[in-house]
Tab-separated table of C-alpha atoms in Angstrom:
chain	number	residue	atom	x	y	z
A	1	MET	CA	263.891	154.568	176.673
A	2	THR	CA	265.692	157.977	176.587
A	3	ASP	CA	263.606	161.124	175.910
A	4	THR	CA	266.145	163.515	174.457
A	5	ALA	CA	263.495	166.171	173.655
A	6	VAL	CA	262.911	166.944	177.421
A	7	VAL	CA	265.658	169.073	179.158
A	8	PRO	CA	267.126	166.981	181.752
A	9	GLU	CA	266.474	167.669	185.566
A	10	HIS	CA	269.333	169.672	187.094
A	11	LEU	CA	270.627	169.380	190.813
A	12	ASP	CA	273.328	171.034	192.464
A	13	VAL	CA	274.811	167.814	193.887
A	14	VAL	CA	274.194	164.042	193.080
A	15	ILE	CA	275.327	161.551	195.746
A	16	VAL	CA	275.849	157.905	194.246
A	17	GLY	CA	275.285	155.139	196.855
A	18	ALA	CA	272.723	154.998	199.784
A	19	GLY	CA	274.775	152.986	202.102
A	20	LEU	CA	276.534	154.095	205.267
A	21	SER	CA	278.681	156.491	203.460
A	22	GLY	CA	276.073	157.963	201.191
A	23	ILE	CA	273.516	158.647	204.058
A	24	GLY	CA	276.247	160.289	206.076
A	25	ALA	CA	277.253	162.464	203.015
A	26	ALA	CA	273.580	163.470	202.489
A	27	TYR	CA	273.478	164.544	206.113
A	28	ARG	CA	276.519	166.732	205.916
A	29	LEU	CA	275.264	168.219	202.619
A	30	GLN	CA	271.931	169.291	203.932
A	31	THR	CA	273.186	170.396	207.134
A	32	GLU	CA	276.069	172.650	205.852
A	33	HIS	CA	274.415	173.517	202.435
A	34	PRO	CA	270.558	173.493	203.109
A	35	HIS	CA	269.881	175.633	200.060
A	36	ARG	CA	271.440	173.110	197.586
A	37	SER	CA	269.386	170.784	195.693
A	38	TYR	CA	270.558	167.096	195.805
A	39	ALA	CA	269.571	163.526	195.227
A	40	VAL	CA	270.880	160.177	196.280
A	41	LEU	CA	271.080	157.517	193.378
A	42	GLU	CA	271.103	154.058	194.682
A	43	ALA	CA	271.379	151.099	192.312
A	44	ARG	CA	269.535	148.698	194.499
A	45	ALA	CA	265.981	148.698	195.733
A	46	ASP	CA	266.841	149.570	199.244
A	47	LEU	CA	269.255	151.519	201.291
A	48	GLY	CA	272.106	150.154	203.487
A	49	GLY	CA	274.587	149.153	200.882
A	50	THR	CA	276.864	146.278	202.179
A	51	TRP	CA	274.606	145.893	205.197
A	52	ASP	CA	271.434	145.173	202.850
A	53	LEU	CA	273.314	143.349	200.207
A	54	PHE	CA	275.027	140.739	202.395
A	55	ARG	CA	272.813	138.181	204.052
A	56	TYR	CA	275.305	135.282	205.083
A	57	PRO	CA	274.949	134.023	208.653
A	58	GLY	CA	276.610	136.191	211.322
A	59	ILE	CA	277.350	139.116	209.002
A	60	ARG	CA	278.612	141.750	211.302
A	61	SER	CA	280.911	144.814	211.641
A	62	ASP	CA	284.700	144.247	211.955
A	63	SER	CA	285.377	147.295	214.066
A	64	ASP	CA	283.336	148.989	216.901
A	65	MET	CA	280.245	150.841	216.010
A	66	PHE	CA	281.241	153.980	218.153
A	67	THR	CA	283.716	154.622	215.390
A	68	LEU	CA	281.935	152.942	212.505
A	69	GLY	CA	278.851	154.781	213.441
A	70	TYR	CA	278.213	158.425	212.532
A	71	PRO	CA	279.611	161.103	214.934
A	72	PHE	CA	276.359	163.028	214.842
A	73	LYS	CA	274.171	160.044	215.711
A	74	PRO	CA	275.059	158.065	218.916
A	75	TRP	CA	275.074	154.373	218.817
A	76	ARG	CA	272.700	153.100	221.361
A	77	ALA	CA	272.713	149.331	220.940
A	78	ALA	CA	274.358	147.127	223.474
A	79	ARG	CA	277.055	145.437	221.385
A	80	SER	CA	279.830	147.483	220.128
A	81	ILE	CA	280.707	144.714	217.462
A	82	ALA	CA	277.233	144.728	215.851
A	83	ASP	CA	275.389	142.387	213.608
A	84	GLY	CA	274.285	143.547	210.072
A	85	ALA	CA	270.603	143.841	210.944
A	86	SER	CA	271.262	146.311	213.689
A	87	ILE	CA	273.610	148.369	211.499
A	88	LEU	CA	271.052	148.435	208.771
A	89	ASP	CA	268.390	149.755	211.284
A	90	TYR	CA	270.905	152.348	212.417
A	91	ILE	CA	271.363	153.533	208.873
A	92	ARG	CA	267.569	153.494	208.005
A	93	GLU	CA	266.750	155.476	211.250
A	94	THR	CA	269.336	157.995	210.419
A	95	ALA	CA	267.869	158.613	206.841
A	96	GLU	CA	264.328	158.732	208.136
A	97	GLU	CA	265.139	161.116	211.088
A	98	ASN	CA	266.689	163.542	208.852
A	99	GLY	CA	264.426	163.217	205.738
A	100	ILE	CA	267.218	161.806	203.651
A	101	ASP	CA	265.050	158.745	202.803
A	102	ARG	CA	262.828	161.282	200.705
A	103	ARG	CA	265.804	162.145	198.565
A	104	ILE	CA	266.889	158.480	197.709
A	105	ARG	CA	266.071	157.405	194.192
A	106	TYR	CA	266.276	153.596	194.177
A	107	SER	CA	266.893	151.222	191.176
A	108	SER	CA	268.941	154.039	189.591
A	109	ARG	CA	272.442	152.894	188.537
A	110	VAL	CA	274.734	155.652	187.141
A	111	ILE	CA	276.104	154.092	183.791
A	112	GLY	CA	277.554	157.185	182.317
A	113	ALA	CA	279.045	160.461	183.735
A	114	ASP	CA	280.252	163.122	181.266
A	115	TRP	CA	281.619	166.576	182.180
A	116	SER	CA	280.568	169.424	179.964
A	117	SER	CA	283.352	172.175	180.120
A	118	ALA	CA	280.910	174.381	178.069
A	119	ARG	CA	278.060	173.984	180.665
A	120	ALA	CA	280.165	173.179	183.773
A	121	HIS	CA	278.122	170.350	184.769
A	122	TRP	CA	277.885	166.582	184.766
A	123	ARG	CA	275.523	164.753	182.435
A	124	LEU	CA	274.626	161.443	184.007
A	125	THR	CA	273.074	158.546	182.222
A	126	ILE	CA	271.006	156.525	184.631
A	127	ALA	CA	269.542	152.929	184.112
A	128	HIS	CA	266.424	152.026	185.951
A	129	ASP	CA	265.056	148.521	186.302
A	130	GLY	CA	261.910	148.171	184.091
A	131	PRO	CA	259.489	145.306	183.252
A	132	ASP	CA	261.159	144.919	180.063
A	133	GLY	CA	264.632	145.597	180.849
A	134	PRO	CA	266.740	148.807	181.733
A	135	GLU	CA	265.289	151.996	181.031
A	136	LEU	CA	267.462	155.036	180.687
A	137	SER	CA	267.103	158.612	181.808
A	138	THR	CA	269.288	161.609	182.011
A	139	LEU	CA	270.165	163.963	184.871
A	140	THR	CA	272.732	166.741	185.108
A	141	CYS	CA	274.374	168.080	188.382
A	142	ALA	CA	277.091	170.662	189.174
A	143	PHE	CA	278.920	168.334	191.508
A	144	LEU	CA	279.144	164.547	191.526
A	145	TYR	CA	279.902	162.602	194.906
A	146	ALA	CA	280.727	159.018	194.557
A	147	CYS	CA	279.868	157.132	197.715
A	148	ALA	CA	279.574	153.475	196.493
A	149	GLY	CA	282.826	152.214	197.874
A	150	TYR	CA	285.373	150.292	195.997
A	151	TYR	CA	283.928	146.718	195.827
A	152	ASP	CA	282.306	145.012	193.041
A	153	TYR	CA	278.815	144.059	194.429
A	154	GLN	CA	277.693	142.228	191.268
A	155	GLN	CA	280.738	139.915	190.904
A	156	PRO	CA	282.960	138.637	193.741
A	157	HIS	CA	286.320	137.207	193.368
A	158	ASP	CA	285.505	133.530	192.710
A	159	PRO	CA	288.588	131.396	191.483
A	160	ALA	CA	287.932	128.733	188.884
A	161	PHE	CA	288.637	125.681	191.058
A	162	THR	CA	289.623	122.626	189.078
A	163	GLY	CA	286.705	119.938	189.260
A	164	ARG	CA	284.254	122.073	190.453
A	165	ASP	CA	281.464	120.793	188.488
A	166	ASP	CA	282.447	117.182	189.755
A	167	PHE	CA	281.478	118.154	193.321
A	168	ALA	CA	278.216	116.377	194.274
A	169	GLY	CA	277.192	118.829	196.992
A	170	THR	CA	276.399	122.610	196.966
A	171	VAL	CA	278.590	125.377	196.327
A	172	VAL	CA	277.891	128.813	197.588
A	173	HIS	CA	279.513	132.231	197.651
A	174	PRO	CA	278.874	134.439	200.823
A	175	GLN	CA	277.870	137.390	198.471
A	176	PHE	CA	274.928	135.578	197.188
A	177	TRP	CA	273.879	133.531	200.236
A	178	PRO	CA	270.700	131.359	199.445
A	179	ALA	CA	267.984	132.164	201.933
A	180	ASP	CA	266.998	128.528	202.054
A	181	LEU	CA	270.297	127.002	202.525
A	182	ASP	CA	270.042	124.362	205.192
A	183	VAL	CA	273.428	123.498	206.946
A	184	ARG	CA	271.841	121.312	209.732
A	185	ASP	CA	274.003	118.112	210.187
A	186	LYS	CA	275.929	119.008	207.055
A	187	ARG	CA	279.758	118.955	206.659
A	188	VAL	CA	280.745	122.437	205.689
A	189	VAL	CA	284.078	123.549	204.284
A	190	VAL	CA	284.727	127.225	204.171
A	191	ILE	CA	287.443	128.194	201.797
A	192	GLY	CA	289.353	131.401	202.866
A	193	SER	CA	290.744	133.010	205.940
A	194	GLY	CA	289.485	136.477	205.847
A	195	ALA	CA	286.918	138.461	207.808
A	196	THR	CA	283.937	136.664	206.105
A	197	ALA	CA	285.394	133.214	206.699
A	198	VAL	CA	286.177	134.070	210.329
A	199	THR	CA	282.508	135.252	210.743
A	200	LEU	CA	280.866	132.302	208.980
A	201	VAL	CA	282.642	129.553	210.780
A	202	PRO	CA	281.281	130.160	214.376
A	203	ASN	CA	277.865	131.107	213.064
A	204	LEU	CA	277.553	127.842	210.976
A	205	ALA	CA	279.071	125.499	213.604
A	206	PRO	CA	276.173	125.069	216.019
A	207	GLU	CA	273.799	123.492	213.430
A	208	ALA	CA	276.284	121.998	210.964
A	209	ALA	CA	277.879	118.392	211.833
A	210	HIS	CA	281.231	120.131	211.393
A	211	VAL	CA	282.748	123.280	209.881
A	212	THR	CA	286.291	123.220	208.253
A	213	MET	CA	288.019	126.607	207.354
A	214	LEU	CA	290.355	125.761	204.605
A	215	GLN	CA	293.128	128.407	204.219
A	216	ARG	CA	296.158	128.501	201.990
A	217	THR	CA	298.085	130.571	204.670
A	218	PRO	CA	297.158	131.796	208.130
A	219	THR	CA	295.613	135.182	208.855
A	220	TRP	CA	296.121	137.229	211.950
A	221	ILE	CA	292.831	136.814	214.012
A	222	SER	CA	292.366	138.650	217.322
A	223	ALA	CA	289.787	137.912	219.964
A	224	VAL	CA	287.956	141.265	220.737
A	225	PRO	CA	285.096	142.022	223.328
A	226	GLY	CA	281.799	141.984	221.634
A	227	ARG	CA	280.494	144.417	224.105
A	228	ASP	CA	282.411	147.435	225.620
A	229	LYS	CA	282.052	147.399	229.280
A	230	GLN	CA	283.769	150.814	229.608
A	231	ALA	CA	281.379	152.104	227.102
A	232	ASP	CA	278.496	150.829	229.120
A	233	LYS	CA	279.658	152.584	232.268
A	234	ILE	CA	280.115	155.802	230.428
A	235	ARG	CA	276.573	155.509	228.796
A	236	ASP	CA	275.032	154.904	232.258
A	237	LEU	CA	276.698	158.104	233.714
A	238	LEU	CA	276.403	160.765	230.757
A	239	PRO	CA	273.909	161.850	228.233
A	240	ALA	CA	273.820	160.032	225.024
A	241	GLY	CA	275.531	162.588	222.805
A	242	LEU	CA	278.242	163.263	225.283
A	243	ALA	CA	278.928	159.583	226.138
A	244	HIS	CA	279.097	158.867	222.364
A	245	ARG	CA	281.765	161.586	221.745
A	246	LEU	CA	283.866	160.279	224.732
A	247	ILE	CA	283.493	156.782	223.838
A	248	ARG	CA	284.461	157.398	220.197
A	249	THR	CA	287.422	159.436	221.302
A	250	LYS	CA	288.681	156.545	223.553
A	251	ASN	CA	288.298	153.996	220.812
A	252	ILE	CA	289.931	156.161	218.168
A	253	LEU	CA	292.984	156.691	220.435
A	254	PHE	CA	293.152	153.034	221.397
A	255	ASN	CA	292.879	151.782	217.752
A	256	ILE	CA	295.572	154.273	216.387
A	257	GLY	CA	297.784	153.244	219.216
A	258	PHE	CA	297.535	149.532	218.556
A	259	TYR	CA	298.119	150.110	214.975
A	260	GLN	CA	301.273	152.091	215.696
A	261	TYR	CA	302.392	149.552	218.046
A	262	CYS	CA	302.041	146.876	215.385
A	263	ARG	CA	303.814	148.838	212.626
A	264	ARG	CA	306.723	149.950	214.831
A	265	ARG	CA	307.261	146.908	216.923
A	266	PRO	CA	306.172	144.022	214.778
A	267	ALA	CA	308.028	141.350	216.673
A	268	ALA	CA	306.482	142.219	219.981
A	269	ALA	CA	302.977	142.536	218.120
A	270	ARG	CA	303.443	139.110	216.800
A	271	LYS	CA	304.275	137.772	220.198
A	272	LEU	CA	301.230	139.488	221.776
A	273	LEU	CA	298.795	138.119	219.127
A	274	THR	CA	300.161	134.610	219.213
A	275	GLY	CA	300.192	134.648	223.086
A	276	LEU	CA	296.495	135.793	223.229
A	277	THR	CA	295.509	133.040	220.892
A	278	THR	CA	297.394	130.420	222.646
A	279	ARG	CA	295.844	131.482	225.919
A	280	ILE	CA	292.490	130.718	224.482
A	281	LEU	CA	293.200	127.530	222.530
A	282	LYS	CA	295.917	126.165	224.860
A	283	ASP	CA	297.730	124.447	222.005
A	284	ASP	CA	301.170	125.855	220.965
A	285	LYS	CA	301.438	123.652	217.898
A	286	LEU	CA	297.894	124.529	216.625
A	287	VAL	CA	298.609	128.239	216.922
A	288	ALA	CA	302.004	127.890	215.267
A	289	GLU	CA	300.581	126.029	212.211
A	290	HIS	CA	297.346	127.720	211.591
A	291	PHE	CA	297.442	131.202	213.267
A	292	THR	CA	300.856	132.482	212.835
A	293	PRO	CA	301.198	134.294	209.372
A	294	ASP	CA	304.441	134.901	207.679
A	295	TYR	CA	303.587	138.587	207.275
A	296	ASP	CA	303.520	141.092	210.199
A	297	PRO	CA	300.271	142.263	211.936
A	298	TRP	CA	298.601	144.975	209.985
A	299	ASP	CA	300.498	144.297	206.621
A	300	GLN	CA	297.040	143.071	205.997
A	301	ARG	CA	293.925	143.937	207.993
A	302	LEU	CA	293.383	141.999	211.164
A	303	CYS	CA	290.366	139.697	211.588
A	304	ALA	CA	288.271	140.262	214.578
A	305	ALA	CA	286.653	137.483	216.537
A	306	PRO	CA	283.970	138.954	218.904
A	307	ASP	CA	284.153	137.228	222.289
A	308	ALA	CA	286.571	134.759	220.842
A	309	ASP	CA	283.608	133.073	219.053
A	310	PHE	CA	285.870	131.440	216.413
A	311	PHE	CA	288.182	130.018	218.765
A	312	LYS	CA	285.455	128.839	221.086
A	313	ALA	CA	283.834	126.888	218.161
A	314	MET	CA	287.295	125.151	217.688
A	315	LYS	CA	287.480	124.256	221.350
A	316	LYS	CA	284.023	122.671	221.324
A	317	GLY	CA	285.076	120.485	218.472
A	318	LYS	CA	282.497	121.866	216.069
A	319	ALA	CA	284.976	123.726	213.816
A	320	SER	CA	288.613	123.016	212.674
A	321	VAL	CA	291.186	124.809	210.513
A	322	VAL	CA	293.167	123.093	207.591
A	323	THR	CA	296.146	125.093	206.090
A	324	GLU	CA	296.811	123.489	202.682
A	325	ARG	CA	296.314	124.215	199.070
A	326	ILE	CA	293.519	122.798	196.852
A	327	ASP	CA	294.444	120.345	194.189
A	328	THR	CA	290.850	119.717	192.969
A	329	PHE	CA	287.164	119.337	193.786
A	330	VAL	CA	285.965	115.814	193.755
A	331	PRO	CA	282.443	114.370	194.197
A	332	GLU	CA	282.808	113.959	197.942
A	333	GLY	CA	284.527	117.069	198.780
A	334	ILE	CA	287.991	118.788	198.190
A	335	ARG	CA	291.288	116.851	197.504
A	336	LEU	CA	294.342	118.657	198.792
A	337	GLU	CA	297.836	118.919	197.328
A	338	SER	CA	298.861	116.527	200.021
A	339	GLY	CA	296.469	113.936	198.620
A	340	ARG	CA	294.113	114.254	201.645
A	341	THR	CA	290.494	114.700	201.011
A	342	LEU	CA	288.167	116.838	203.031
A	343	PRO	CA	284.661	115.494	202.886
A	344	ALA	CA	281.976	118.113	202.378
A	345	ASP	CA	278.280	118.534	201.744
A	346	ILE	CA	278.540	122.199	201.227
A	347	ILE	CA	281.444	124.279	200.233
A	348	VAL	CA	281.395	128.063	200.828
A	349	THR	CA	283.934	130.034	198.605
A	350	ALA	CA	284.610	132.909	200.959
A	351	THR	CA	287.390	133.789	198.514
A	352	GLY	CA	286.947	137.555	198.731
A	353	LEU	CA	285.732	140.493	196.877
A	354	ARG	CA	286.732	142.145	193.833
A	355	LEU	CA	287.608	145.908	193.633
A	356	LEU	CA	285.677	148.144	191.453
A	357	ALA	CA	286.414	151.871	191.288
A	358	PHE	CA	283.574	154.043	192.601
A	359	GLY	CA	280.620	151.870	191.719
A	360	GLY	CA	281.835	151.195	188.246
A	361	ILE	CA	281.466	154.867	187.196
A	362	ALA	CA	283.813	155.593	184.198
A	363	PRO	CA	283.944	159.426	183.966
A	364	SER	CA	284.663	161.341	180.837
A	365	VAL	CA	285.387	165.094	180.051
A	366	ASP	CA	283.780	166.408	176.986
A	367	GLY	CA	283.156	162.911	175.648
A	368	THR	CA	286.564	161.626	176.327
A	369	GLN	CA	286.968	158.887	178.916
A	370	VAL	CA	289.443	159.774	181.768
A	371	GLU	CA	291.778	156.898	182.586
A	372	LEU	CA	291.492	156.818	186.293
A	373	SER	CA	294.830	154.855	186.770
A	374	GLU	CA	296.514	157.940	185.402
A	375	GLN	CA	295.135	160.337	187.891
A	376	PHE	CA	296.179	161.439	191.425
A	377	VAL	CA	293.880	161.640	194.512
A	378	TRP	CA	293.838	164.990	196.274
A	379	GLN	CA	293.135	164.868	200.018
A	380	GLY	CA	291.779	161.246	199.655
A	381	ALA	CA	288.676	162.870	198.002
A	382	MET	CA	289.106	164.452	194.643
A	383	LEU	CA	290.957	163.479	191.291
A	384	THR	CA	293.140	165.216	188.966
A	385	GLY	CA	291.421	165.591	185.526
A	386	LEU	CA	287.956	165.566	187.001
A	387	PRO	CA	286.282	168.846	188.065
A	388	ASN	CA	283.628	168.893	190.684
A	389	PHE	CA	284.091	165.185	191.270
A	390	ALA	CA	284.722	163.404	194.685
A	391	ILE	CA	284.982	160.079	195.953
A	392	CYS	CA	284.530	158.487	199.326
A	393	VAL	CA	287.218	156.060	200.433
A	394	GLY	CA	287.542	155.088	204.122
A	395	TYR	CA	290.469	153.780	206.148
A	396	THR	CA	292.019	150.297	205.764
A	397	ASN	CA	293.382	150.307	209.209
A	398	ALA	CA	290.403	151.811	211.129
A	399	SER	CA	286.629	152.278	210.775
A	400	TRP	CA	285.670	153.281	207.280
A	401	THR	CA	283.394	155.942	208.500
A	402	LEU	CA	285.992	157.947	210.251
A	403	ARG	CA	287.583	158.937	206.881
A	404	ALA	CA	284.169	158.988	205.131
A	405	ASP	CA	282.850	161.655	207.319
A	406	LEU	CA	285.879	163.883	207.114
A	407	THR	CA	285.701	163.599	203.213
A	408	SER	CA	281.982	164.672	203.329
A	409	ARG	CA	282.776	167.622	205.439
A	410	LEU	CA	285.650	168.546	202.979
A	411	VAL	CA	283.240	168.328	200.026
A	412	CYS	CA	281.076	170.713	201.832
A	413	LYS	CA	284.087	172.993	202.341
A	414	VAL	CA	284.708	172.760	198.645
A	415	LEU	CA	281.331	173.773	197.818
A	416	THR	CA	281.565	176.755	200.070
A	417	HIS	CA	284.786	177.625	198.266
A	418	LEU	CA	282.928	177.612	194.921
A	419	ASP	CA	280.374	179.864	196.298
A	420	ARG	CA	283.070	182.315	197.765
A	421	THR	CA	285.187	182.494	194.526
A	422	GLY	CA	282.334	182.404	192.154
A	423	ALA	CA	284.041	179.730	190.125
A	424	PRO	CA	281.689	177.171	188.580
A	425	ALA	CA	284.240	174.234	189.002
A	426	VAL	CA	287.599	173.296	190.508
A	427	VAL	CA	290.075	170.741	189.744
A	428	PRO	CA	292.900	169.534	191.781
A	429	GLU	CA	296.448	170.277	190.313
A	430	PRO	CA	299.727	169.627	191.690
A	431	LYS	CA	302.636	171.813	191.593
A	432	GLY	CA	305.609	169.793	190.434
A	433	ALA	CA	305.868	166.209	189.814
A	434	LEU	CA	304.483	163.457	192.184
A	435	THR	CA	305.872	160.121	193.097
A	436	GLU	CA	303.147	157.684	192.434
A	437	ARG	CA	302.034	155.169	195.098
A	438	PRO	CA	299.177	152.739	195.314
A	439	LEU	CA	295.944	154.239	196.408
A	440	LEU	CA	295.388	151.485	198.973
A	441	ASP	CA	298.753	150.517	200.648
A	442	LEU	CA	297.785	147.124	201.821
A	443	ASN	CA	299.471	143.907	201.138
A	444	ALA	CA	296.125	141.905	200.692
A	445	GLY	CA	295.143	139.778	197.708
A	446	TYR	CA	291.915	141.559	196.982
A	447	VAL	CA	294.040	144.843	196.729
A	448	LEU	CA	296.951	143.534	194.655
A	449	ARG	CA	294.578	141.947	192.118
A	450	SER	CA	292.866	145.218	191.134
A	451	ILE	CA	294.565	148.245	192.393
A	452	ALA	CA	296.335	149.002	189.242
A	453	ALA	CA	292.969	150.253	187.781
A	454	PHE	CA	292.531	152.689	190.486
A	455	PRO	CA	293.957	156.244	190.773
A	456	ARG	CA	297.237	156.841	192.597
A	457	GLN	CA	298.306	158.677	195.688
A	458	GLY	CA	301.376	161.006	195.835
A	459	ASN	CA	304.306	161.245	198.017
A	460	ARG	CA	303.347	164.483	199.763
A	461	HIS	CA	300.468	166.429	201.322
A	462	PRO	CA	297.827	166.958	200.144
A	463	TRP	CA	298.318	163.965	197.589
A	464	ARG	CA	299.166	161.432	200.228
A	465	VAL	CA	296.389	159.345	201.536
A	466	ARG	CA	297.217	158.926	205.189
A	467	GLN	CA	295.868	156.102	207.379
A	468	ASN	CA	295.932	158.268	210.477
A	469	TYR	CA	292.593	159.701	211.617
A	470	LEU	CA	294.169	162.070	214.304
A	471	LEU	CA	296.449	163.817	211.549
A	472	ASP	CA	293.573	163.958	208.949
A	473	ALA	CA	291.146	165.476	211.557
A	474	LEU	CA	293.689	168.219	212.259
A	475	ILE	CA	294.848	169.000	208.710
A	476	THR	CA	292.118	167.998	206.228
A	477	LEU	CA	289.514	170.728	206.934
A	478	ARG	CA	292.344	173.380	207.546
A	479	THR	CA	293.821	173.025	204.123
A	480	ASP	CA	294.039	176.219	201.894
A	481	LEU	CA	291.910	175.191	199.010
A	482	GLY	CA	293.070	177.851	196.742
A	483	LYS	CA	296.673	176.551	196.633
A	484	THR	CA	295.774	173.204	195.115
A	485	LEU	CA	292.337	173.532	193.551
A	486	ARG	CA	292.381	175.290	190.295
A	487	PRO	CA	289.314	177.156	189.207
A	488	VAL	CA	288.224	175.929	185.674
A	489	HIS	CA	285.901	176.488	182.784
A	490	ARG	CA	287.765	174.115	180.411
A	491	VAL	CA	289.722	171.259	181.943
A	492	ARG	CA	293.327	170.719	180.974
A	493	GLU	CA	293.816	166.824	181.309
A	494	PHE	CA	296.450	165.912	183.838
A	495	THR	CA	297.881	162.407	183.835
A	496	ARG	CA	300.752	160.787	185.691
A	497	ASN	CA	302.949	161.566	182.710
A	498	GLY	CA	301.810	165.154	182.384
């Protein structure tokens, strides 16, 4: 129930989401602005975000933890490609060490966010889990920072496969993995070829009778070391903090260099990746049929196979790959368009996630909803048409946290700018027309399905969302905020057509 007779609690900053990004944002905020009041609102009953939600076998990072981890907290575990439980422990430890855990309000989902121009604050409507259903409360804040990512954690992408109800076995989606699912001696078909499928196959294979990854088209999969031997040597020689910074720099430079190599020399990159896979599988035909995509490396995100575990499962005969389209589900498994039937006892629909802008928050200004798809993103962090509102969006070609931490530091700089100028609020405003581009410039199905509902990036700085950490690290925090952030009391709506 809502008590409108009581004046709502007011905070200086509200952070939405207590995952990797939200905990990092809280650390930056309380370190650089210790005088500001804040809270972290988390829709779920525990912190961790992705790393607490997903429980499927083998859940792990797809990039190294020296760059996915925080720059201010050294990664001390042995493996650089870490399992989900270790990452969750790392996030929890960070929150507890810095008192952030005491600022988190769990089971608190933001279902409404309205900016009041007259009062220069956000009014949030929050739904809490109650014994008789959702209970509502209200909170106001001067600045709202959405760190809930851009995935829909309630509803994954789950195609309506023909004949699904006819299948006699069990169908599961990785996002809602049953804790009691027993795959021992079962025939498992994993539909999909992305990071989740590439993780599941080698982790299910040891107990299952056989695991088949069924893909419509091949994906670039690269074997990577699960443990960084160079990092181990550096950590043996140097103090933890210095070692972490050095290893982080090394990995950033390597990852950027490899990405640029793939983009600038795609033919050579294709040859390199197929050559490495052929060296492991020792089967040119197999690699050509199942592991050589039509698109170039990094047109879509590369999938990592730590210690070549995916390929090793195939070499042991415990796993295989089929590249065909599905005709229909049948009682005994999946019938393909070729007429062949894949027998299955369990089908895993690793068909991907759905995008959802900023945790589903639909912001409004003075009661009028702002159409997100008509806004531009400034510095990858704030939106036109929305005062004192920031979003956290990581990189698609590198570790998410690299960009997330820069954004949190930029938010702190914006707050300092407000203090210095005395303005109650600022809103990004471009000078001159912008040429719009998709926010996520990635040719992947999960992006193409939903990106039209997201804000746009522009064609020039600071409206361009770069995928280059070195440039961002040099430029983002040196930007003259007064040139593109307009102080406001009453917001003039800005749209793509405005």
